[in-house]
Coordinates of N, CA and C in Angstrom, one line a residue:
X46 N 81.7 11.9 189.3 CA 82.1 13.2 189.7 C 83.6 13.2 190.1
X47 N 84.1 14.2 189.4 CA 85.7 14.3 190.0 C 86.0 14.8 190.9
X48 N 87.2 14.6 191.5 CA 87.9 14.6 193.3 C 88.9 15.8 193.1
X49 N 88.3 17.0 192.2 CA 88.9 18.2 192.3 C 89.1 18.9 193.0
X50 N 90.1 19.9 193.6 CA 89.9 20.7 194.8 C 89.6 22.0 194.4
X51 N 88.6 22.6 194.6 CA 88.5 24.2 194.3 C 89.0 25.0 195.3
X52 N 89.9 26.1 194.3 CA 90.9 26.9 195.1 C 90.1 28.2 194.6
X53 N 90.5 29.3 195.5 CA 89.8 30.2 195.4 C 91.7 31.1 194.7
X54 N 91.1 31.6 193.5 CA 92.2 32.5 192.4 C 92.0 33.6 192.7
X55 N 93.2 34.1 192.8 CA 93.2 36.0 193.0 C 94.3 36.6 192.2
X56 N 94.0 37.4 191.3 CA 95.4 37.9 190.2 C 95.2 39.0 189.9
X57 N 95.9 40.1 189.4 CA 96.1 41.5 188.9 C 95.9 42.4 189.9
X58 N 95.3 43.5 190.1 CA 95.9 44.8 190.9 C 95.1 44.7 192.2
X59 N 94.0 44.1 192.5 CA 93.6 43.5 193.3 C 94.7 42.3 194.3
X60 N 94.6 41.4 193.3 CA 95.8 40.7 194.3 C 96.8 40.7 195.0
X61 N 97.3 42.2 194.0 CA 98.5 42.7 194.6 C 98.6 43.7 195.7
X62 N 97.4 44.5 195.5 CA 96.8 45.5 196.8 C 96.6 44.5 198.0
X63 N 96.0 43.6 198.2 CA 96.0 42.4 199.3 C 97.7 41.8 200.1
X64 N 98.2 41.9 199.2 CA 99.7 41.4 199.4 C 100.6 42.2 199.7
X65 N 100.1 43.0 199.7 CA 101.1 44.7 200.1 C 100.5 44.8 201.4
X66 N 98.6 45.1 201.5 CA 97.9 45.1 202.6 C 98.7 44.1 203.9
X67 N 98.4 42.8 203.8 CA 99.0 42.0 204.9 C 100.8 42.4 205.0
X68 N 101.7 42.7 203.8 CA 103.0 43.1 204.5 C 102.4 44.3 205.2
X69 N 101.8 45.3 204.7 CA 101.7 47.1 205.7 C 101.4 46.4 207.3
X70 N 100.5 45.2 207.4 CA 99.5 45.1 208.6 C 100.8 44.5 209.7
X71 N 101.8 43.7 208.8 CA 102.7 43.1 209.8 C 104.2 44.0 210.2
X72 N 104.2 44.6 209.1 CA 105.5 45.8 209.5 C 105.0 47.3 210.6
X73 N 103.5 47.2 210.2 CA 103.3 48.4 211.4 C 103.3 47.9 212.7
X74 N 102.6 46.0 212.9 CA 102.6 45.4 214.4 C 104.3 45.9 214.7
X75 N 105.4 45.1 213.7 CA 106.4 44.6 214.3 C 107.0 46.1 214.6
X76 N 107.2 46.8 213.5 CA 107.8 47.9 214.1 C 107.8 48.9 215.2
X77 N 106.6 48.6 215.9 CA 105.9 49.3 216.7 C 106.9 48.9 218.1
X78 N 107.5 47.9 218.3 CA 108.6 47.3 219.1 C 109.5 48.1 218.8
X79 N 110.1 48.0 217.7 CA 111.0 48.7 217.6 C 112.1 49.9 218.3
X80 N 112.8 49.8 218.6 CA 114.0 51.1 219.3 C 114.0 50.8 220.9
X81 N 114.9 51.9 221.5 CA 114.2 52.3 222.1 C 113.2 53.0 223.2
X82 N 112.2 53.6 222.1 CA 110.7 53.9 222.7 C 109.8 52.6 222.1
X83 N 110.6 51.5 221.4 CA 109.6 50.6 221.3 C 108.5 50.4 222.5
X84 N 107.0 49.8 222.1 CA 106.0 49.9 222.5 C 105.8 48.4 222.9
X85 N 105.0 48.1 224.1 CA 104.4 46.8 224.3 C 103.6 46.7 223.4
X86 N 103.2 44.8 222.7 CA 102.3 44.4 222.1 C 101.9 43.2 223.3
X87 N 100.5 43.4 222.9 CA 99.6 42.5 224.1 C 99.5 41.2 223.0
X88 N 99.4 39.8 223.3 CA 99.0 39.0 222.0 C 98.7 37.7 223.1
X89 N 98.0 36.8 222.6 CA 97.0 35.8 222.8 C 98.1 34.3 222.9
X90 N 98.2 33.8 223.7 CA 99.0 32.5 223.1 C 97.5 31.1 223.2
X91 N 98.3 30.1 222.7 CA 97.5 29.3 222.2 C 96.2 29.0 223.3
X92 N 96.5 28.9 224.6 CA 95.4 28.8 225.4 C 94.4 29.8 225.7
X93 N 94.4 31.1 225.6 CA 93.9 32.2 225.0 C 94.5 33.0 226.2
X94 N 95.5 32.8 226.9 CA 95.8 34.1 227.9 C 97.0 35.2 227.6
X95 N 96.5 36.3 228.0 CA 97.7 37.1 227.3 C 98.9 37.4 227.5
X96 N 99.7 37.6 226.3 CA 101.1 37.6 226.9 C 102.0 39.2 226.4
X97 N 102.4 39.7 226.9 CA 102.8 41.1 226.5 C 104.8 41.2 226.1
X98 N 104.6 41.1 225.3 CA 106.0 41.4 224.6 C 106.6 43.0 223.8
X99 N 107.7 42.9 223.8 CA 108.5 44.0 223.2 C 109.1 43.4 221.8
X100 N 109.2 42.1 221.6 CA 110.1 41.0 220.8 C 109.5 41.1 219.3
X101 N 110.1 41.8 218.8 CA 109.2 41.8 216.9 C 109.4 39.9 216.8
X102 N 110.2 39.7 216.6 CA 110.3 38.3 216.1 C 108.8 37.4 216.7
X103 N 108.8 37.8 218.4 CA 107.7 36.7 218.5 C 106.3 37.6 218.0
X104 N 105.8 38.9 217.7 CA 105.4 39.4 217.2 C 104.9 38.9 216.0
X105 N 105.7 39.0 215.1 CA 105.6 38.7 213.6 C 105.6 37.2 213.3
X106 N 105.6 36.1 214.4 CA 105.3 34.9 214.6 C 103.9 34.3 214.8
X107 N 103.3 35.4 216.0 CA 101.8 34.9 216.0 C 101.1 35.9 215.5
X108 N 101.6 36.5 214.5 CA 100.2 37.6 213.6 C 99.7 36.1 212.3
X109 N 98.5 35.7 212.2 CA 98.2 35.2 211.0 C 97.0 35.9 210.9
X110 N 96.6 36.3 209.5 CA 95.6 37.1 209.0 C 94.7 36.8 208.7
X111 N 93.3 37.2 208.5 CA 92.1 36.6 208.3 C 91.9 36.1 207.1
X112 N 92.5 37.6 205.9 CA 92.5 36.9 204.6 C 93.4 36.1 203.8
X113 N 93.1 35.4 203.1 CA 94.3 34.3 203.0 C 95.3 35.1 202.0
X114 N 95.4 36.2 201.1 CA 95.8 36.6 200.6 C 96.7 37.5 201.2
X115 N 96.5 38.1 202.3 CA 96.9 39.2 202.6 C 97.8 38.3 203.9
X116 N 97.4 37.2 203.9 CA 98.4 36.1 205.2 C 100.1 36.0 204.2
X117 N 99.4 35.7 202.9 CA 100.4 35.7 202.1 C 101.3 36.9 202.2
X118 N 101.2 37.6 202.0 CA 102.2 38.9 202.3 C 102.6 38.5 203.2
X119 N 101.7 38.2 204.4 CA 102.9 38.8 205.5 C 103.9 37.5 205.8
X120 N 103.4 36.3 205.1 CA 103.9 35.2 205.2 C 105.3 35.3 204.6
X121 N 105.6 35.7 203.4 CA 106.0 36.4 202.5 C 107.7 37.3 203.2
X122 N 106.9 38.2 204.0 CA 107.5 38.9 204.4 C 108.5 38.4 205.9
X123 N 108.0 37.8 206.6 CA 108.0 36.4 207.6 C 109.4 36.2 206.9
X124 N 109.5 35.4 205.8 CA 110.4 34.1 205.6 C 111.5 35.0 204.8
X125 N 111.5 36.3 204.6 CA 112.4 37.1 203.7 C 113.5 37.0 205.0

Protein backbone atom coordinates (compact mmCIF):
# COMPACT_ATOMS: atom_id res chain seq x y z
CA UNK A 1 0.00 0.00 0.00
CA UNK A 2 1.20 3.54 -0.74
CA UNK A 3 2.04 6.42 1.80
CA UNK A 4 -0.19 8.80 -0.17
CA UNK A 5 -1.74 11.77 1.31
CA UNK A 6 -5.39 12.40 0.33
CA UNK A 7 -6.14 16.01 -0.05
CA UNK A 8 -9.48 17.05 -0.31
CA UNK A 9 -9.65 19.29 -4.25
CA UNK A 10 -11.91 22.17 -4.67
CA UNK A 11 -11.93 24.01 -8.23
CA UNK A 12 -14.33 26.13 -10.46
CA UNK A 13 -17.19 28.39 -9.38
CA UNK A 14 -17.76 26.66 -6.25
CA UNK A 15 -14.23 27.16 -5.09
CA UNK A 16 -14.28 30.44 -5.93
CA UNK A 17 -17.64 31.37 -4.09
CA UNK A 18 -15.86 29.80 -0.86
CA UNK A 19 -12.87 32.13 -1.34
CA UNK A 20 -14.67 35.22 -1.70
CA UNK A 21 -17.03 33.77 1.26
CA UNK A 22 -14.13 33.70 3.93
CA UNK A 23 -12.58 37.25 2.46
CA UNK A 24 -16.67 38.80 2.89
CA UNK A 25 -16.53 36.85 6.55
CA UNK A 26 -13.08 38.64 7.52
CA UNK A 27 -13.64 42.20 6.03
CA UNK A 28 -17.20 42.51 7.66
CA UNK A 29 -15.32 41.25 11.32
CA UNK A 30 -12.47 43.74 10.60
CA UNK A 31 -14.30 46.57 9.33
CA UNK A 32 -16.70 46.69 11.93
CA UNK A 33 -13.62 48.42 14.08
CA UNK A 34 -13.27 50.63 11.83
CA UNK A 35 -13.54 54.72 12.23
CA UNK A 36 -14.53 56.43 14.55
CA UNK A 37 -17.93 54.77 15.47
CA UNK A 38 -15.81 51.68 15.13
CA UNK A 39 -17.51 48.89 17.29
CA UNK A 40 -16.12 46.52 19.99
CA UNK A 41 -15.26 42.83 18.97
CA UNK A 42 -15.51 40.33 21.93
CA UNK A 43 -12.90 37.33 20.86
CA UNK A 44 -11.58 34.30 22.83
CA UNK A 45 -7.76 34.05 23.45
CA UNK A 46 -6.03 30.87 23.66
CA UNK A 47 -7.07 30.02 27.26
CA UNK A 48 -10.72 30.59 26.40
CA UNK A 49 -11.25 34.00 28.28
CA UNK A 50 -12.49 36.88 26.61
CA UNK A 51 -10.93 39.68 25.38
CA UNK A 52 -12.65 42.81 23.82
CA UNK A 53 -10.83 44.85 21.28
CA UNK A 54 -11.35 47.77 18.75
CA UNK A 55 -7.86 46.62 16.89
CA UNK A 56 -8.78 45.19 13.21
CA UNK A 57 -5.21 43.91 13.04
CA UNK A 58 -5.67 41.73 16.20
CA UNK A 59 -9.09 40.97 14.89
CA UNK A 60 -8.16 39.64 11.57
CA UNK A 61 -5.36 37.65 13.46
CA UNK A 62 -7.54 35.33 15.60
CA UNK A 63 -10.44 34.86 12.97
CA UNK A 64 -9.59 31.16 11.47
CA UNK A 65 -12.49 29.57 9.71
CA UNK A 66 -14.11 26.39 9.93
CA UNK A 67 -13.91 25.66 6.20
CA UNK A 68 -10.59 25.12 4.94
CA UNK A 69 -11.40 26.91 1.80
CA UNK A 70 -13.00 29.78 2.86
CA UNK A 71 -9.78 30.09 5.74
CA UNK A 72 -8.03 30.42 2.49
CA UNK A 73 -9.55 33.57 1.55
CA UNK A 74 -9.33 35.08 4.42
CA UNK A 75 -5.77 33.85 4.77
CA UNK A 76 -5.30 35.30 1.53
CA UNK A 77 -6.52 38.36 2.44
CA UNK A 78 -4.52 38.40 5.94
CA UNK A 79 -1.11 38.36 4.03
CA UNK A 80 -2.12 40.96 1.12
Amino acid sequence: MSDKIVKNLNFGQDAKDKVFKGIEKLTKAVSSTLGASGQCVILENDQGRPIITKDGVTVAESIVLLDPVENMGATLLKQA
